[in-house]
Coordinates of C-alpha atoms and ligand atoms in Angstrom, one line a residue:
M10 CA -16.7 2.3 10.3
N11 CA -20.1 0.7 9.7
A12 CA -20.6 -2.9 10.8
S13 CA -24.4 -3.1 10.2
S14 CA -24.0 -5.5 7.3
M15 CA -21.2 -7.2 5.4
L16 CA -21.8 -4.8 2.6
D17 CA -21.4 -1.8 5.0
L18 CA -18.3 -3.2 6.5
Y19 CA -16.9 -3.9 3.0
A20 CA -17.6 -0.4 1.8
S21 CA -16.0 1.1 5.0
E22 CA -12.9 -0.9 4.5
I23 CA -12.7 0.1 0.8
Q24 CA -12.8 3.7 2.0
D25 CA -10.1 3.0 4.5
M26 CA -7.8 1.5 1.9
Y27 CA -8.6 4.4 -0.5
N28 CA -7.4 6.8 2.3
A29 CA -4.4 4.6 2.9
E30 CA -3.4 4.7 -0.8
K31 CA -3.9 8.5 -0.9
Q32 CA -1.6 8.9 2.1
L33 CA 1.0 6.8 0.3
I34 CA 0.9 8.9 -2.8
K35 CA 1.9 11.8 -0.7
A36 CA 4.6 10.0 1.3
L37 CA 6.4 7.8 -1.2
P38 CA 8.2 10.5 -3.2
K39 CA 10.0 11.7 0.1
I40 CA 10.9 8.1 1.0
A41 CA 12.2 7.3 -2.5
K42 CA 14.4 10.5 -2.2
A43 CA 15.8 9.4 1.1
A44 CA 16.9 6.0 -0.3
S45 CA 20.6 5.9 -1.2
S46 CA 20.3 2.7 -3.4
E47 CA 19.2 3.5 -6.9
S48 CA 17.4 0.2 -7.2
L49 CA 15.5 0.8 -4.0
S50 CA 14.5 4.3 -5.0
N51 CA 13.4 3.1 -8.4
A52 CA 11.4 0.3 -6.8
I53 CA 9.6 2.8 -4.6
L54 CA 8.9 5.1 -7.5
S55 CA 7.5 2.4 -9.7
H56 CA 5.2 1.2 -6.9
L57 CA 4.1 4.8 -6.6
E58 CA 2.8 4.6 -10.2
E59 CA 1.0 1.3 -9.3
T60 CA -0.4 3.0 -6.2
Q61 CA -2.0 5.6 -8.5
G62 CA -3.7 2.7 -10.3
H63 CA -4.9 1.4 -7.0
V64 CA -6.6 4.7 -6.2
R65 CA -8.3 4.6 -9.7
R66 CA -9.6 1.1 -9.1
L67 CA -10.9 1.9 -5.7
E68 CA -12.7 5.0 -7.1
M69 CA -14.5 2.7 -9.6
I70 CA -15.5 0.4 -6.8
L71 CA -16.7 3.2 -4.6
K72 CA -18.7 4.8 -7.4
D73 CA -20.5 1.5 -8.0
L74 CA -21.2 1.3 -4.2
H75 CA -22.6 4.9 -4.3
K76 CA -20.0 5.9 -1.7
K77 CA -17.8 9.0 -1.4
P78 CA -14.1 8.3 -1.4
G79 CA -13.5 10.5 1.7
G80 CA -15.5 8.6 4.3
E81 CA -12.7 7.0 6.4
K82 CA -9.2 7.8 7.6
C83 CA -6.7 5.0 7.9
E84 CA -5.0 5.5 11.2
A85 CA -2.8 2.5 10.7
M86 CA -1.2 3.9 7.5
E87 CA -0.7 7.2 9.2
G88 CA 1.4 5.3 11.8
L89 CA 3.3 3.2 9.3
I90 CA 4.2 6.3 7.3
A91 CA 5.4 8.1 10.5
E92 CA 7.7 5.1 11.1
G93 CA 8.9 5.3 7.5
D94 CA 9.6 9.0 7.8
E95 CA 11.5 8.5 11.0
V96 CA 13.9 6.0 9.5
A97 CA 14.2 8.0 6.2
N98 CA 15.3 11.0 8.2
A99 CA 17.7 9.1 10.5
E100 CA 21.4 10.0 10.6
G101 CA 24.0 7.3 10.0
D102 CA 25.0 4.8 7.4
D103 CA 23.4 4.9 4.0
A104 CA 23.0 1.1 3.6
V105 CA 21.7 0.7 7.2
R106 CA 19.1 3.5 6.6
D107 CA 18.1 1.7 3.3
A108 CA 17.6 -1.5 5.3
G109 CA 15.3 0.5 7.6
I110 CA 13.4 2.0 4.7
I111 CA 12.8 -1.5 3.3
L112 CA 11.6 -2.7 6.7
A113 CA 9.1 0.2 6.9
A114 CA 8.0 -0.3 3.3
Q115 CA 7.4 -4.0 3.8
K116 CA 5.2 -3.2 6.8
V117 CA 3.1 -1.0 4.5
E118 CA 2.9 -3.7 1.9
H119 CA 1.9 -6.4 4.4
Y120 CA -0.8 -4.1 5.8
E121 CA -2.1 -3.6 2.3
I122 CA -1.9 -7.4 1.5
A123 CA -4.0 -8.1 4.6
G124 CA -6.6 -5.5 3.7
Y125 CA -6.9 -6.5 0.0
G126 CA -6.8 -10.2 0.8
T127 CA -9.8 -9.9 3.0
L128 CA -11.6 -7.5 0.7
C129 CA -11.2 -10.0 -2.2
V130 CA -12.9 -12.6 0.0
F131 CA -15.6 -10.2 1.0
A132 CA -16.2 -9.2 -2.6
K133 CA -16.6 -12.8 -3.6
L134 CA -19.0 -13.5 -0.6
L135 CA -21.1 -10.5 -1.7
G136 CA -21.2 -11.6 -5.3
R137 CA -19.4 -8.5 -6.5
K138 CA -17.5 -10.0 -9.4
E139 CA -16.0 -6.9 -11.0
D140 CA -14.8 -5.7 -7.6
H141 CA -13.2 -9.1 -7.0
R142 CA -11.3 -8.8 -10.2
L143 CA -10.1 -5.2 -9.5
L144 CA -9.1 -6.1 -5.9
G145 CA -7.3 -9.2 -7.2
E146 CA -5.2 -7.0 -9.5
I147 CA -4.3 -4.6 -6.7
L148 CA -3.5 -7.5 -4.4
A149 CA -1.1 -9.0 -7.0
E150 CA 0.7 -5.7 -7.3
E151 CA 1.1 -5.3 -3.5
K152 CA 2.5 -8.9 -3.3
N153 CA 4.9 -8.2 -6.2
A154 CA 6.1 -4.9 -4.6
D155 CA 6.7 -6.8 -1.3
S156 CA 8.8 -9.6 -3.0
G157 CA 10.6 -7.0 -5.0
L158 CA 11.7 -5.3 -1.8
T159 CA 12.8 -8.7 -0.4
R160 CA 14.9 -9.2 -3.5
I161 CA 16.6 -5.8 -3.2
A162 CA 17.3 -6.4 0.5
E163 CA 18.8 -9.8 0.0
S164 CA 20.8 -9.1 -3.2
E165 CA 22.2 -5.7 -2.3
I166 CA 21.3 -3.8 0.9
N167 CA 21.5 -6.3 3.7
V168 CA 25.0 -7.4 2.9
E169 CA 26.3 -3.9 2.7
A170 CA 24.4 -2.8 5.8
A171 CA 25.8 -5.7 7.8
A172 CA 29.4 -4.9 6.6
S173 CA 29.0 -1.4 8.1
S174 CA 29.1 -2.7 11.7
Ligands
LIG208 ZN1 -1.7 -0.2 -3.0
LIG209 FE1 -6.6 1.0 7.7
LIG210 FE1 1.6 -1.0 -1.9

């Protein structure tokens, strides 16, 4: 993490989010497989495809900043994924486990929304218009993934999960 200037801080956080997205690309297939609901599993897999697009956009931004993609490790995403794995591997009721998977996945989306929301503001502040556009596209997809998970929880999983007790 480099806090010498706003540009350094911005570049460090882009590298952090790049690492977070790379971790997600590894983790999401396992979590999708653990989901019992087909709509949940499909939502996770379609966000996996979007996540690949996030990595590509971040690579473009890093290239323009003359920064290597591998500079930072996102400890937060490591922890959030560990929580997701824990619930995905839990014994018990399928709908309840799915409710737990949604909980873990929404924590991930909210972390990303916070990161990209701030990065959008920083890009604007730094006059980096193309970055601002790319980060805005990522942010919109993260928000959309989050509300999609809410929809699945409310329309399907939560009622079934509550009925199991
Ligand atoms: Zn993302
Ligand atoms: Fe992070
Ligand atoms: Fe995401």
